[in-house]
Amino acid sequence: SQQGEEDPQALSIQEGENATMNCSYKTSINNLQWYRQNSGRGLVHLILIRSNEREKHSGRLRVTLDTSKKSSSLLITASRAADTASYFCATDSGGGADGLTFGKGTHLIIQP
Amino acid sequence: GAGVSQTPSNKVTEKGKYVELRCDPISGHTALYWYRQSLGQGPEFLIYFQGTGAADDSGLPNDRFFAVRPEGSVSTLKIQRTERGDSAVYLCASSSGLAEYDEQFFGPGTRLTVL
């Protein structure tokens, strides 16, 4: 079963704008990760945030985590057409190598 | 370098048939995972191997599904008596299995269609 939900389910913005996607989950977690999936490159890991972290940056990506609300957000700044993809959050609740629990995803479309 | 590969890329079968899906992980990765992704959904965990043994098979939906990894490298997901509801993309991922957090690298998937 899915751990959580991303919202919105779909998002369409103009190139250059910022895109924000949210993820909620149900149980306690060890790590939360964001993945991107498009037809050209399959499922690609973007960024990981640990349960004791509140914010993390990687290039144009910014991830926040609020464990009290069991939620995370992914911000993509200065969006590009190549950012068009589905974005998923995934959680793991154990230590070490662990099966991931994915949300349903947000489909992001960047209009040129 | 070579990533995770999966064969076949597409498989069409008839209801009731048996299918095998293959995964070649990244060389040296001891952890291997299978996921299933239905249309419009996120991937759903099926089973995780550490070496040759299944460390967690709690995601397998029923006993028609079975997976092996006899030499700790290539893995095969086997589905018996396929049903139309088994139609999905089956994803394989591998990781080094060494670190507290271990990034999973995903293959392109096998799209299974059961007619």
Short mmCIF file of C-alpha atoms in Angstrom, two decimals:
data_model
loop_
_atom_site.label_atom_id
_atom_site.label_comp_id
_atom_site.label_asym_id
_atom_site.label_seq_id
_atom_site.Cartn_x
_atom_site.Cartn_y
_atom_site.Cartn_z
CA SER A 1 0.00 0.00 0.00
CA GLN A 2 1.13 3.59 -0.56
CA GLN A 3 2.69 5.34 2.43
CA GLY A 4 1.47 8.78 1.60
CA GLU A 5 0.15 11.29 -0.79
CA GLU A 6 1.73 13.96 -2.92
CA ASP A 7 -0.16 17.07 -3.79
CA PRO A 8 -1.01 18.45 -6.12
CA GLN A 9 -1.56 15.42 -8.34
CA ALA A 10 -0.72 17.56 -11.35
CA LEU A 11 0.94 20.95 -11.72
CA SER A 12 1.50 23.05 -14.82
CA ILE A 13 3.67 26.17 -14.69
CA GLN A 14 5.61 28.43 -17.02
CA GLU A 15 9.31 27.91 -17.59
CA GLY A 16 11.32 29.98 -15.14
CA GLU A 17 8.71 29.82 -12.37
CA ASN A 18 9.18 27.88 -9.15
CA ALA A 19 7.36 24.60 -8.57
CA THR A 20 6.38 23.34 -5.13
CA MET A 21 5.17 19.83 -4.43
CA ASN A 22 4.09 18.41 -1.10
CA CYS A 23 4.16 14.95 0.37
CA SER A 24 2.46 13.56 3.45
CA TYR A 25 3.16 10.21 5.02
CA LYS A 26 1.59 8.10 7.73
CA THR A 27 4.15 6.30 9.88
CA SER A 28 7.44 7.28 11.50
CA ILE A 29 10.35 7.36 9.10
CA ASN A 30 14.13 7.07 9.00
CA ASN A 31 14.70 8.95 5.75
CA LEU A 32 12.57 10.65 3.12
CA GLN A 33 13.68 10.83 -0.49
CA TRP A 34 12.42 12.47 -3.64
CA TYR A 35 12.59 10.77 -7.03
CA ARG A 36 11.87 11.95 -10.55
CA GLN A 37 10.45 9.72 -13.25
CA ASN A 38 10.12 10.42 -16.94
CA SER A 39 9.93 8.17 -19.95
CA GLY A 40 13.43 8.99 -21.05
CA ARG A 41 15.39 8.21 -17.90
CA GLY A 42 13.22 6.07 -15.68
CA LEU A 43 13.23 6.62 -11.92
CA VAL A 44 16.07 8.84 -10.73
CA HIS A 45 17.03 9.71 -7.16
CA LEU A 46 17.06 13.48 -6.51
CA ILE A 47 17.67 14.14 -2.84
CA LEU A 48 17.45 12.53 0.59
CA ILE A 49 16.60 14.17 3.89
CA ARG A 50 17.04 12.38 7.20
CA SER A 51 14.42 12.41 9.93
CA ASN A 52 16.58 14.68 12.12
CA GLU A 53 17.02 17.27 9.36
CA ARG A 54 14.60 20.08 8.58
CA GLU A 55 15.88 21.43 5.27
CA LYS A 56 18.27 20.42 2.55
CA HIS A 57 19.45 21.98 -0.70
CA SER A 58 20.87 20.51 -3.88
CA GLY A 59 21.31 22.81 -6.85
CA ARG A 60 17.87 24.13 -7.78
CA LEU A 61 16.18 21.75 -5.36
CA ARG A 62 15.12 22.56 -1.82
CA VAL A 63 13.51 19.96 0.42
CA THR A 64 11.92 20.54 3.80
CA LEU A 65 10.75 17.98 6.33
CA ASP A 66 8.32 18.45 9.22
CA THR A 67 8.18 15.21 11.18
CA SER A 68 5.56 16.62 13.58
CA LYS A 69 3.19 17.05 10.64
CA LYS A 70 4.53 14.01 8.76
CA SER A 71 5.03 16.11 5.66
CA SER A 72 7.73 17.20 3.23
CA SER A 73 7.93 19.68 0.38
CA LEU A 74 10.07 19.80 -2.74
CA LEU A 75 10.77 23.17 -4.31
CA ILE A 76 12.28 23.40 -7.79
CA THR A 77 13.46 26.91 -8.56
CA ALA A 78 13.82 28.49 -12.00
CA SER A 79 12.06 25.57 -13.68
CA ARG A 80 13.13 24.30 -17.09
CA ALA A 81 11.30 22.31 -19.75
CA ALA A 82 13.52 19.34 -18.88
CA ASP A 83 12.01 19.31 -15.37
CA THR A 84 8.76 17.99 -16.86
CA ALA A 85 8.30 14.63 -15.14
CA SER A 86 6.50 12.87 -12.31
CA TYR A 87 7.92 13.44 -8.85
CA PHE A 88 7.57 10.95 -6.02
CA CYS A 89 8.44 11.03 -2.37
CA ALA A 90 9.60 7.77 -0.81
CA THR A 91 10.15 6.83 2.80
CA ASP A 92 11.99 4.10 4.64
CA SER A 93 11.35 3.26 8.24
CA GLY A 94 14.26 0.98 9.06
CA GLY A 95 18.03 1.26 9.08
CA GLY A 96 20.37 0.29 6.30
CA ALA A 97 19.10 -1.00 2.99
CA ASP A 98 15.34 -1.02 3.17
CA GLY A 99 12.41 -1.29 0.80
CA LEU A 100 11.00 2.14 0.00
CA THR A 101 7.37 3.21 0.30
CA PHE A 102 6.38 5.63 -2.45
CA GLY A 103 3.58 8.15 -2.71
CA LYS A 104 1.35 8.47 -5.77
CA GLY A 105 3.36 11.27 -7.29
CA THR A 106 2.91 14.76 -8.71
CA HIS A 107 2.96 15.15 -12.48
CA LEU A 108 4.77 18.40 -13.27
CA ILE A 109 4.51 20.05 -16.67
CA ILE A 110 6.74 22.99 -17.52
CA GLN A 111 5.29 25.12 -20.31
CA PRO A 112 7.98 26.67 -22.54
CA GLY B 1 29.25 2.68 -16.14
CA ALA B 2 26.56 0.06 -16.58
CA GLY B 3 23.41 0.62 -14.61
CA VAL B 4 20.64 -1.77 -13.64
CA SER B 5 19.26 -3.61 -16.65
CA GLN B 6 15.99 -5.47 -16.99
CA THR B 7 14.76 -7.88 -19.61
CA PRO B 8 12.50 -8.03 -21.43
CA SER B 9 11.50 -4.40 -21.72
CA ASN B 10 7.98 -5.47 -22.66
CA LYS B 11 6.15 -8.71 -22.10
CA VAL B 12 2.67 -9.55 -23.32
CA THR B 13 1.11 -12.76 -22.07
CA GLU B 14 -2.26 -14.39 -21.74
CA LYS B 15 -4.19 -14.86 -18.53
CA GLY B 16 -3.10 -18.02 -16.76
CA LYS B 17 0.40 -18.16 -18.25
CA TYR B 18 3.71 -18.17 -16.39
CA VAL B 19 6.23 -15.33 -16.83
CA GLU B 20 9.77 -14.62 -15.72
CA LEU B 21 11.27 -11.16 -15.48
CA ARG B 22 15.01 -10.69 -15.18
CA CYS B 23 17.09 -8.08 -13.40
CA ASP B 24 20.84 -7.49 -13.71
CA PRO B 25 21.96 -5.23 -10.86
CA ILE B 26 24.95 -2.94 -10.80
CA SER B 27 28.09 -5.04 -10.42
CA GLY B 28 29.06 -5.45 -6.78
CA HIS B 29 25.70 -4.37 -5.36
CA THR B 30 24.60 -6.82 -2.72
CA ALA B 31 21.09 -5.44 -2.18
CA LEU B 32 18.42 -5.91 -4.84
CA TYR B 33 14.79 -4.81 -4.80
CA TRP B 34 11.69 -5.48 -6.87
CA TYR B 35 8.84 -2.98 -7.13
CA ARG B 36 5.63 -2.91 -9.12
CA GLN B 37 4.14 0.27 -10.57
CA SER B 38 0.58 0.43 -11.81
CA LEU B 39 -0.60 3.19 -14.11
CA GLY B 40 -0.88 6.51 -12.30
CA GLN B 41 0.58 5.15 -9.07
CA GLY B 42 3.93 5.20 -7.36
CA PRO B 43 6.13 2.10 -7.22
CA GLU B 44 5.02 -0.50 -4.68
CA PHE B 45 7.65 -2.57 -2.86
CA LEU B 46 7.56 -6.32 -3.49
CA ILE B 47 10.73 -7.97 -2.19
CA TYR B 48 14.28 -7.19 -1.10
CA PHE B 49 17.36 -9.42 -1.33
CA GLN B 50 20.57 -9.07 0.60
CA GLY B 51 22.97 -11.38 -1.23
CA THR B 52 21.21 -14.60 -2.13
CA GLY B 53 18.53 -14.49 0.55
CA ALA B 54 15.22 -12.65 0.60
CA ALA B 55 15.55 -10.29 3.56
CA ASP B 56 12.00 -8.97 3.23
CA ASP B 57 9.29 -10.44 1.00
CA SER B 58 6.38 -8.77 2.77
CA GLY B 59 5.31 -6.90 -0.38
CA LEU B 60 4.63 -9.95 -2.52
CA PRO B 61 0.86 -9.85 -3.09
CA ASN B 62 0.23 -13.61 -3.00
CA ASP B 63 1.88 -16.98 -3.53
CA ARG B 64 1.72 -16.67 -7.32
CA PHE B 65 4.69 -14.32 -7.04
CA PHE B 66 8.17 -15.64 -6.31
CA ALA B 67 11.66 -14.27 -6.78
CA VAL B 68 15.12 -15.82 -6.68
CA ARG B 69 18.68 -14.61 -6.68
CA PRO B 70 20.68 -17.86 -6.60
CA GLU B 71 24.20 -16.44 -6.98
CA GLY B 72 23.67 -13.08 -5.33
CA SER B 73 23.71 -11.15 -8.58
CA VAL B 74 21.01 -11.61 -11.25
CA SER B 75 17.47 -11.95 -9.95
CA THR B 76 14.36 -13.40 -11.56
CA LEU B 77 10.82 -12.48 -10.60
CA LYS B 78 8.43 -15.29 -11.41
CA ILE B 79 4.67 -14.94 -11.71
CA GLN B 80 2.50 -18.03 -12.01
CA ARG B 81 -1.05 -18.17 -13.37
CA THR B 82 -0.96 -14.54 -14.40
CA GLU B 83 -4.08 -12.41 -13.99
CA ARG B 84 -5.09 -9.21 -15.75
CA GLY B 85 -4.53 -7.33 -12.50
CA ASP B 86 -0.84 -8.26 -12.67
CA SER B 87 -0.42 -5.87 -15.60
CA ALA B 88 2.05 -3.20 -14.49
CA VAL B 89 5.62 -2.04 -14.87
CA TYR B 90 7.96 -4.15 -12.75
CA LEU B 91 10.97 -2.20 -11.55
CA CYS B 92 14.20 -3.55 -10.18
CA ALA B 93 16.68 -1.54 -8.12
CA SER B 94 20.03 -2.29 -6.55
CA SER B 95 22.19 -0.70 -3.88
CA SER B 96 25.57 -1.40 -2.33
CA GLY B 97 23.94 -2.76 0.84
CA LEU B 98 26.73 -1.37 2.96
CA ALA B 99 25.78 2.05 4.28
CA GLU B 100 23.26 3.18 6.83
CA TYR B 101 21.57 4.96 3.99
CA ASP B 102 21.98 3.34 0.66
CA GLU B 103 20.80 4.98 -2.56
CA GLN B 104 18.79 2.66 -4.75
CA PHE B 105 19.50 2.75 -8.48
CA PHE B 106 16.53 1.77 -10.61
CA GLY B 107 16.37 -0.09 -13.88
CA PRO B 108 14.11 0.94 -16.79
CA GLY B 109 11.48 -1.63 -15.87
CA THR B 110 9.62 -4.42 -17.63
CA ARG B 111 6.12 -3.55 -18.80
CA LEU B 112 3.94 -6.63 -18.30
CA THR B 113 0.59 -6.83 -20.05
CA VAL B 114 -1.72 -9.72 -19.26
CA LEU B 115 -4.48 -10.11 -21.83
#
